[in-house]
Amino acid sequence: MTRPTSAIIDTSALRANFALAQRLAPKAKSMPMVKANAYGHGMVNVAQTLADMAPAFGVACIEEALELRQANIKQPILLLEGPHSADEVEIAEQHGFWLMLENYNQLQAVLSSQLTTAITVWLKLDTGMHRLGFQPEDLKSIYKQVSDSSNVADDIVLATHFACADNLDSNFTNQQLQRFESAIDSLEAKPNLISLTNSAAILGWPSIQDNWQRPGYMLYGASPFAKPHKNADQLKPVMHFQSAVISIRSIACGESVGYTANWTAERPSVIATIAVGYGDGYPRHAPNGTPVLIGGIKCPLVGNVSMDMISVDITDLPWPIDIGEKVTLWGPDLGVNEVAKHCGTIGYELLTRMPSRVPRVYQD
Ligand SMILES: Cc1ncc(COP(=O)(O)O)c(C=O)c1O
């Protein structure tokens, strides 16, 4: 007997989504973003699933990169936040990690390290997101310093990150692109390699071509767009977050459900208790009415989410169900974006916050 709560991970969907990213820009290389436990899907398993297709992987920090190496992932691994301290440069050299450099401390750390092998460096430009990156007007001097350094390999990549690519009506992406292009124009010799695109740009801005795509969310089968989109609609959801009914009761009109009694039945109601709660990554702030799929039918969440359980109003289900009935919290038939919208957040957060208590079950 085991608790019926798990996240089924469809590895063929993951591979199909990666293949879509690759198909949308056949000349580019695609680097799967597997940071934050592969957006909750299990970093090592995701990297192993994509290992024969992906030329490199992207993570946030060196701890994640080391975990991939320990799991025998052989590809180069890009540290998106770059080295957090000078010693990370040598660790990166040892393990074949690539470093994004985005500030002068990092630049200095690389230039002044005692390395025996040159490492691959990406230079990040702040073209408008104002989170990480060098100022575009400083590129010329920075680029010269890294190209002249024997610590840096020849394949320098110039990168930036889009803030609003999920909004296809916004001009912000074009503005960022223009700033990026002007920075490149300031260089005497054009760089060979650039990296611009996240999921939204890969799917929604086909005119933006780069050498290295950096797909994240799309790999996991969810659309970065609020509206239907011809490319995004081809994505296949990878995670099926499921549980089961563990108790059923009838309550009278006027009775309430759950902590703080924040939902009261306005008619005689049938309430199913499901074995999933905020301790499993189901959002604590999910409001009454958030859809939960039972027997393929959307039933409304009622009452506060508890640590290990939620309650669902199944009064309107057209057929009786029993304890043990399977329930979908999100998955192929109930998009994580839809659940997230009810909760005032984004699917990224729901996927990424799934804790280790939920067993990931990998199925082809
Ligand atoms: C630098 C960088 N590139 C790419 C990505 C992937 O973005 P997405 O998951 O929207 O594809 C991220 C995600 O946060 C990122 O920080």
GROMACS .gro file of C-alpha atoms and ligand atoms in nm:
model
  380
    1MET     CA    1   0.000   0.000   0.000
    2THR     CA    2   0.131   0.346  -0.086
    3ARG     CA    3  -0.018   0.693  -0.071
    4PRO     CA    4  -0.182   0.743  -0.410
    5THR     CA    5  -0.013   1.076  -0.485
    6SER     CA    6   0.252   1.094  -0.756
    7ALA     CA    7   0.375   1.289  -1.054
    8ILE     CA    8   0.385   1.075  -1.363
    9ILE     CA    9   0.652   1.209  -1.597
   10ASP     CA   10   0.597   1.127  -1.964
   11THR     CA   11   0.946   1.100  -2.107
   12SER     CA   12   0.831   1.069  -2.468
   13ALA     CA   13   0.639   1.397  -2.432
   14LEU     CA   14   0.958   1.556  -2.299
   15ARG     CA   15   1.154   1.434  -2.599
   16ALA     CA   16   0.880   1.547  -2.838
   17ASN     CA   17   0.883   1.897  -2.686
   18PHE     CA   18   1.260   1.916  -2.719
   19ALA     CA   19   1.230   1.801  -3.080
   20LEU     CA   20   0.976   2.080  -3.140
   21ALA     CA   21   1.220   2.344  -3.010
   22GLN     CA   22   1.484   2.202  -3.239
   23ARG     CA   23   1.247   2.189  -3.537
   24LEU     CA   24   1.147   2.554  -3.495
   25ALA     CA   25   1.508   2.664  -3.543
   26PRO     CA   26   1.691   2.386  -3.726
   27LYS     CA   27   2.015   2.581  -3.750
   28ALA     CA   28   2.034   2.649  -3.376
   29LYS     CA   29   2.148   2.423  -3.098
   30SER     CA   30   1.899   2.376  -2.815
   31MET     CA   31   2.018   2.375  -2.458
   32PRO     CA   32   1.753   2.234  -2.224
   33MET     CA   33   1.712   2.434  -1.906
   34VAL     CA   34   1.709   2.177  -1.625
   35LYS     CA   35   1.757   2.413  -1.332
   36ALA     CA   36   1.531   2.399  -1.028
   37ASN     CA   37   1.507   2.021  -1.050
   38ALA     CA   38   1.409   2.051  -1.417
   39TYR     CA   39   1.113   2.270  -1.325
   40GLY     CA   40   1.011   2.008  -1.072
   41HIS     CA   41   1.036   1.712  -1.311
   42GLY     CA   42   1.355   1.563  -1.166
   43MET     CA   43   1.679   1.710  -1.300
   44VAL     CA   44   1.884   1.394  -1.338
   45ASN     CA   45   1.606   1.192  -1.498
   46VAL     CA   46   1.521   1.474  -1.736
   47ALA     CA   47   1.885   1.516  -1.837
   48GLN     CA   48   1.918   1.140  -1.886
   49THR     CA   49   1.603   1.137  -2.098
   50LEU     CA   50   1.741   1.412  -2.324
   51ALA     CA   51   2.106   1.308  -2.309
   52ASP     CA   52   2.120   1.166  -2.661
   53MET     CA   53   1.952   1.474  -2.811
   54ALA     CA   54   2.090   1.771  -2.616
   55PRO     CA   55   2.435   1.916  -2.687
   56ALA     CA   56   2.454   2.088  -2.345
   57PHE     CA   57   2.240   2.164  -2.039
   58GLY     CA   58   2.162   2.484  -1.851
   59VAL     CA   59   2.141   2.513  -1.472
   60ALA     CA   60   2.135   2.804  -1.229
   61CYS     CA   61   2.427   2.710  -1.007
   62ILE     CA   62   2.729   2.489  -0.963
   63GLU     CA   63   2.558   2.258  -0.712
   64GLU     CA   64   2.309   2.159  -0.981
   65ALA     CA   65   2.587   2.111  -1.235
   66LEU     CA   66   2.784   1.887  -0.997
   67GLU     CA   67   2.475   1.675  -0.937
   68LEU     CA   68   2.446   1.620  -1.312
   69ARG     CA   69   2.813   1.523  -1.337
   70GLN     CA   70   2.775   1.280  -1.048
   71ALA     CA   71   2.491   1.123  -1.245
   72ASN     CA   72   2.733   1.080  -1.534
   73ILE     CA   73   2.587   1.346  -1.762
   74LYS     CA   74   2.875   1.417  -1.998
   75GLN     CA   75   2.762   1.728  -2.186
   76PRO     CA   76   2.890   2.078  -2.113
   77ILE     CA   77   2.674   2.246  -1.850
   78LEU     CA   78   2.617   2.620  -1.850
   79LEU     CA   79   2.590   2.796  -1.512
   80LEU     CA   80   2.334   3.065  -1.591
   81GLU     CA   81   2.416   3.282  -1.290
   82GLY     CA   82   2.788   3.239  -1.346
   83PRO     CA   83   3.037   3.174  -1.066
   84HIS     CA   84   2.926   3.291  -0.722
   85SER     CA   85   3.287   3.296  -0.600
   86ALA     CA   86   3.634   3.271  -0.755
   87ASP     CA   87   3.683   2.906  -0.652
   88GLU     CA   88   3.389   2.809  -0.872
   89VAL     CA   89   3.594   2.903  -1.178
   90GLU     CA   90   3.844   2.626  -1.106
   91ILE     CA   91   3.568   2.378  -1.029
   92ALA     CA   92   3.411   2.474  -1.361
   93GLU     CA   93   3.740   2.412  -1.539
   94GLN     CA   94   3.775   2.071  -1.373
   95HIS     CA   95   3.427   1.956  -1.467
   96GLY     CA   96   3.381   2.114  -1.807
   97PHE     CA   97   3.118   2.365  -1.699
   98TRP     CA   98   3.054   2.678  -1.902
   99LEU     CA   99   3.025   3.009  -1.725
  100MET     CA  100   2.783   3.290  -1.793
  101LEU     CA  101   2.958   3.610  -1.689
  102GLU     CA  102   2.730   3.896  -1.602
  103ASN     CA  103   2.926   4.126  -1.366
  104TYR     CA  104   3.278   4.254  -1.313
  105ASN     CA  105   3.351   4.033  -1.010
  106GLN     CA  106   3.289   3.729  -1.225
  107LEU     CA  107   3.491   3.870  -1.511
  108GLN     CA  108   3.785   3.937  -1.279
  109ALA     CA  109   3.755   3.590  -1.125
  110VAL     CA  110   3.789   3.430  -1.468
  111LEU     CA  111   4.068   3.657  -1.591
  112SER     CA  112   4.278   3.612  -1.278
  113SER     CA  113   4.232   3.237  -1.222
  114GLN     CA  114   4.523   3.000  -1.266
  115LEU     CA  115   4.375   2.769  -1.526
  116THR     CA  116   4.542   2.504  -1.737
  117THR     CA  117   4.253   2.467  -1.979
  118ALA     CA  118   4.065   2.759  -2.129
  119ILE     CA  119   3.697   2.758  -2.034
  120THR     CA  120   3.394   2.850  -2.238
  121VAL     CA  121   3.243   3.178  -2.138
  122TRP     CA  122   2.910   3.336  -2.222
  123LEU     CA  123   2.878   3.711  -2.179
  124LYS     CA  124   2.538   3.829  -2.069
  125LEU     CA  125   2.417   4.172  -2.172
  126ASP     CA  126   2.148   4.361  -1.988
  127THR     CA  127   1.930   4.479  -2.273
  128GLY     CA  128   1.634   4.584  -2.061
  129MET     CA  129   1.543   4.320  -1.805
  130HIS     CA  130   1.775   4.487  -1.553
  131ARG     CA  131   1.832   4.173  -1.353
  132LEU     CA  132   2.170   4.042  -1.469
  133GLY     CA  133   2.423   4.142  -1.733
  134PHE     CA  134   2.681   4.393  -1.844
  135GLN     CA  135   2.573   4.723  -1.988
  136PRO     CA  136   2.572   4.704  -2.370
  137GLU     CA  137   2.804   5.007  -2.396
  138ASP     CA  138   3.069   4.820  -2.193
  139LEU     CA  139   3.072   4.520  -2.424
  140LYS     CA  140   3.356   4.637  -2.646
  141SER     CA  141   3.608   4.653  -2.363
  142ILE     CA  142   3.482   4.338  -2.188
  143TYR     CA  143   3.485   4.141  -2.510
  144LYS     CA  144   3.845   4.243  -2.575
  145GLN     CA  145   3.952   4.138  -2.226
  146VAL     CA  146   3.796   3.794  -2.253
  147SER     CA  147   3.911   3.733  -2.610
  148ASP     CA  148   4.268   3.827  -2.513
  149SER     CA  149   4.268   3.600  -2.206
  150SER     CA  150   4.427   3.257  -2.232
  151ASN     CA  151   4.178   3.144  -1.965
  152VAL     CA  152   3.890   3.186  -2.210
  153ALA     CA  153   3.819   2.953  -2.501
  154ASP     CA  154   3.749   3.093  -2.847
  155ASP     CA  155   3.381   3.002  -2.857
  156ILE     CA  156   3.258   3.307  -2.664
  157VAL     CA  157   2.879   3.338  -2.673
  158LEU     CA  158   2.698   3.671  -2.638
  159ALA     CA  159   2.366   3.633  -2.464
  160THR     CA  160   2.071   3.824  -2.335
  161HIS     CA  161   1.740   3.732  -2.178
  162PHE     CA  162   1.399   3.860  -2.284
  163ALA     CA  163   1.163   4.001  -2.023
  164CYS     CA  164   0.838   4.005  -2.220
  165ALA     CA  165   0.867   3.751  -2.503
  166ASP     CA  166   0.547   3.586  -2.378
  167ASN     CA  167   0.361   3.902  -2.480
  168LEU     CA  168   0.348   3.886  -2.857
  169ASP     CA  169   0.190   4.232  -2.879
  170SER     CA  170   0.462   4.406  -2.681
  171ASN     CA  171   0.743   4.595  -2.849
  172PHE     CA  172   0.977   4.527  -2.558
  173THR     CA  173   1.139   4.225  -2.721
  174ASN     CA  174   1.222   4.427  -3.033
  175GLN     CA  175   1.373   4.700  -2.816
  176GLN     CA  176   1.588   4.446  -2.635
  177LEU     CA  177   1.691   4.298  -2.969
  178GLN     CA  178   1.790   4.641  -3.101
  179ARG     CA  179   2.005   4.710  -2.795
  180PHE     CA  180   2.169   4.372  -2.835
  181GLU     CA  181   2.240   4.433  -3.203
  182SER     CA  182   2.384   4.779  -3.140
  183ALA     CA  183   2.614   4.633  -2.876
  184ILE     CA  184   2.736   4.379  -3.129
  185ASP     CA  185   2.784   4.654  -3.387
  186SER     CA  186   3.025   4.822  -3.147
  187LEU     CA  187   3.265   4.528  -3.176
  188GLU     CA  188   3.543   4.528  -3.431
  189ALA     CA  189   3.494   4.162  -3.514
  190LYS     CA  190   3.147   4.011  -3.504
  191PRO     CA  191   3.107   3.729  -3.249
  192ASN     CA  192   3.031   3.391  -3.399
  193LEU     CA  193   2.783   3.281  -3.140
  194ILE     CA  194   2.478   3.440  -2.983
  195SER     CA  195   2.205   3.309  -2.752
  196LEU     CA  196   1.876   3.491  -2.709
  197THR     CA  197   1.575   3.270  -2.699
  198ASN     CA  198   1.374   3.125  -2.411
  199SER     CA  199   1.057   2.921  -2.467
  200ALA     CA  200   0.835   3.216  -2.552
  201ALA     CA  201   1.086   3.349  -2.806
  202ILE     CA  202   1.141   3.007  -2.964
  203LEU     CA  203   0.768   2.950  -3.002
  204GLY     CA  204   0.644   3.299  -3.070
  205TRP     CA  205   0.922   3.500  -3.232
  206PRO     CA  206   1.043   3.283  -3.521
  207SER     CA  207   1.227   3.574  -3.682
  208ILE     CA  208   1.469   3.581  -3.388
  209GLN     CA  209   1.740   3.337  -3.482
  210ASP     CA  210   2.032   3.252  -3.258
  211ASN     CA  211   2.300   2.987  -3.231
  212TRP     CA  212   2.196   2.860  -2.889
  213GLN     CA  213   1.833   2.840  -2.786
  214ARG     CA  214   1.760   2.809  -2.415
  215PRO     CA  215   1.422   2.634  -2.388
  216GLY     CA  216   1.286   2.571  -2.039
  217TYR     CA  217   0.913   2.576  -1.971
  218MET     CA  218   0.815   2.454  -2.318
  219LEU     CA  219   1.012   2.132  -2.267
  220TYR     CA  220   0.778   2.045  -1.986
  221GLY     CA  221   0.482   2.084  -2.219
  222ALA     CA  222   0.320   2.404  -2.098
  223SER     CA  223   0.266   2.714  -2.303
  224PRO     CA  224   0.427   3.040  -2.196
  225PHE     CA  225   0.140   3.229  -2.363
  226ALA     CA  226  -0.193   3.329  -2.213
  227LYS     CA  227  -0.373   3.266  -2.544
  228PRO     CA  228  -0.377   2.970  -2.783
  229HIS     CA  229  -0.079   2.970  -3.016
  230LYS     CA  230  -0.010   2.747  -3.315
  231ASN     CA  231   0.336   2.639  -3.203
  232ALA     CA  232   0.269   2.624  -2.831
  233ASP     CA  233  -0.045   2.421  -2.889
  234GLN     CA  234   0.173   2.138  -3.021
  235LEU     CA  235   0.341   2.096  -2.682
  236LYS     CA  236   0.266   1.782  -2.487
  237PRO     CA  237   0.227   1.814  -2.109
  238VAL     CA  238   0.496   1.610  -1.939
  239MET     CA  239   0.376   1.599  -1.578
  240HIS     CA  240   0.056   1.432  -1.468
  241PHE     CA  241   0.008   1.522  -1.103
  242GLN     CA  242  -0.236   1.271  -0.968
  243SER     CA  243  -0.383   1.144  -0.646
  244ALA     CA  244  -0.701   0.969  -0.535
  245VAL     CA  245  -1.011   1.009  -0.324
  246ILE     CA  246  -0.949   0.883   0.029
  247SER     CA  247  -1.280   0.971   0.194
  248ILE     CA  248  -1.633   1.074   0.092
  249ARG     CA  249  -1.908   1.233   0.304
  250SER     CA  250  -2.246   1.399   0.262
  251ILE     CA  251  -2.297   1.726   0.444
  252ALA     CA  252  -2.609   1.929   0.507
  253CYS     CA  253  -2.677   2.275   0.370
  254GLY     CA  254  -2.507   2.529   0.600
  255GLU     CA  255  -2.219   2.299   0.704
  256SER     CA  256  -1.867   2.418   0.632
  257VAL     CA  257  -1.552   2.243   0.511
  258GLY     CA  258  -1.189   2.260   0.620
  259TYR     CA  259  -0.967   2.489   0.827
  260THR     CA  260  -1.118   2.830   0.904
  261ALA     CA  261  -1.450   2.698   0.772
  262ASN     CA  262  -1.412   2.925   0.471
  263TRP     CA  263  -1.658   2.739   0.246
  264THR     CA  264  -2.016   2.669   0.343
  265ALA     CA  265  -2.248   2.437   0.155
  266GLU     CA  266  -2.544   2.618   0.003
  267ARG     CA  267  -2.722   2.287  -0.062
  268PRO     CA  268  -2.684   1.931   0.066
  269SER     CA  269  -2.341   1.839  -0.077
  270VAL     CA  270  -2.112   1.545  -0.133
  271ILE     CA  271  -1.751   1.616  -0.045
  272ALA     CA  272  -1.454   1.404  -0.152
  273THR     CA  273  -1.126   1.426   0.036
  274ILE     CA  274  -0.815   1.388  -0.182
  275ALA     CA  275  -0.470   1.284  -0.060
  276VAL     CA  276  -0.283   1.592  -0.175
  277GLY     CA  277  -0.205   1.918  -0.002
  278TYR     CA  278   0.039   2.204   0.015
  279GLY     CA  279   0.297   1.958   0.151
  280ASP     CA  280   0.285   1.804  -0.197
  281GLY     CA  281   0.313   2.132  -0.382
  282TYR     CA  282  -0.059   2.185  -0.435
  283PRO     CA  283  -0.089   2.562  -0.387
  284ARG     CA  284  -0.202   2.659  -0.037
  285HIS     CA  285  -0.373   2.969  -0.174
  286ALA     CA  286  -0.587   2.780  -0.432
  287PRO     CA  287  -0.930   2.940  -0.394
  288ASN     CA  288  -1.270   2.776  -0.379
  289GLY     CA  289  -1.365   2.670  -0.732
  290THR     CA  290  -1.016   2.574  -0.850
  291PRO     CA  291  -1.077   2.281  -1.086
  292VAL     CA  292  -0.981   1.926  -0.989
  293LEU     CA  293  -1.041   1.650  -1.242
  294ILE     CA  294  -1.235   1.344  -1.124
  295GLY     CA  295  -1.353   1.090  -1.379
  296GLY     CA  296  -1.265   1.341  -1.648
  297ILE     CA  297  -1.499   1.602  -1.501
  298LYS     CA  298  -1.386   1.930  -1.347
  299CYS     CA  299  -1.503   1.949  -0.986
  300PRO     CA  300  -1.453   2.256  -0.768
  301LEU     CA  301  -1.207   2.268  -0.479
  302VAL     CA  302  -1.387   2.372  -0.162
  303GLY     CA  303  -1.237   2.494   0.164
  304ASN     CA  304  -0.877   2.569   0.251
  305VAL     CA  305  -0.600   2.346   0.121
  306SER     CA  306  -0.449   2.150   0.412
  307MET     CA  307  -0.093   2.019   0.432
  308ASP     CA  308  -0.186   1.668   0.314
  309MET     CA  309  -0.541   1.693   0.183
  310ILE     CA  310  -0.789   1.895  -0.018
  311SER     CA  311  -1.168   1.876  -0.036
  312VAL     CA  312  -1.366   1.875  -0.357
  313ASP     CA  313  -1.738   1.919  -0.414
  314ILE     CA  314  -1.853   1.616  -0.613
  315THR     CA  315  -2.227   1.678  -0.573
  316ASP     CA  316  -2.269   1.736  -0.946
  317LEU     CA  317  -2.078   1.430  -1.064
  318PRO     CA  318  -2.324   1.241  -1.285
  319TRP     CA  319  -2.225   0.902  -1.143
  320PRO     CA  320  -2.129   0.785  -0.795
  321ILE     CA  321  -1.761   0.741  -0.717
  322ASP     CA  322  -1.586   0.546  -0.449
  323ILE     CA  323  -1.281   0.576  -0.232
  324GLY     CA  324  -0.979   0.508  -0.453
  325GLU     CA  325  -1.113   0.704  -0.751
  326LYS     CA  326  -0.822   0.864  -0.940
  327VAL     CA  327  -0.792   1.242  -0.939
  328THR     CA  328  -0.588   1.476  -1.159
  329LEU     CA  329  -0.453   1.794  -1.005
  330TRP     CA  330  -0.293   1.894  -1.334
  331GLY     CA  331  -0.177   1.709  -1.640
  332PRO     CA  332  -0.269   1.644  -2.002
  333ASP     CA  333  -0.643   1.699  -1.942
  334LEU     CA  334  -0.616   1.989  -1.697
  335GLY     CA  335  -0.340   2.235  -1.780
  336VAL     CA  336  -0.110   2.352  -1.505
  337ASN     CA  337  -0.155   2.704  -1.645
  338GLU     CA  338  -0.530   2.681  -1.584
  339VAL     CA  339  -0.481   2.578  -1.221
  340ALA     CA  340  -0.214   2.847  -1.178
  341LYS     CA  341  -0.448   3.113  -1.313
  342HIS     CA  342  -0.706   3.029  -1.047
  343CYS     CA  343  -0.431   3.062  -0.787
  344GLY     CA  344  -0.299   3.396  -0.911
  345THR     CA  345   0.034   3.252  -1.012
  346ILE     CA  346   0.205   3.094  -1.313
  347GLY     CA  347   0.247   2.728  -1.402
  348TYR     CA  348   0.624   2.769  -1.367
  349GLU     CA  349   0.583   2.817  -0.994
  350LEU     CA  350   0.348   2.523  -0.943
  351LEU     CA  351   0.579   2.284  -1.127
  352THR     CA  352   0.899   2.409  -0.969
  353ARG     CA  353   0.770   2.403  -0.614
  354MET     CA  354   0.675   2.038  -0.617
  355PRO     CA  355   0.860   1.887  -0.321
  356SER     CA  356   1.049   1.559  -0.301
  357ARG     CA  357   0.765   1.400  -0.105
  358VAL     CA  358   0.581   1.349  -0.434
  359PRO     CA  359   0.732   1.045  -0.607
  360ARG     CA  360   0.818   1.110  -0.970
  361VAL     CA  361   0.732   0.808  -1.182
  362TYR     CA  362   0.899   0.804  -1.524
  363GLN     CA  363   0.701   0.646  -1.806
  364ASP     CA  364   0.777   0.627  -2.174
  365LIG     C1  365   1.879   3.294  -1.866
  365LIG     C2  366   1.761   3.206  -1.891
  365LIG     N1  367   1.747   3.149  -2.011
  365LIG     C3  368   1.643   3.069  -2.038
  365LIG     C4  369   1.546   3.042  -1.945
  365LIG     C5  370   1.430   2.953  -1.980
  365LIG     O1  371   1.311   3.026  -1.983
  365LIG     P1  372   1.174   2.953  -2.015
  365LIG     O2  373   1.153   2.855  -1.905
  365LIG     O3  374   1.073   3.060  -2.014
  365LIG     O4  375   1.194   2.887  -2.146
  365LIG     C6  376   1.557   3.100  -1.818
  365LIG     C7  377   1.452   3.074  -1.719
  365LIG     O5  378   1.431   3.137  -1.622
  365LIG     C8  379   1.667   3.184  -1.790
  365LIG     O6  380   1.681   3.242  -1.671
   0.00000   0.00000   0.00000
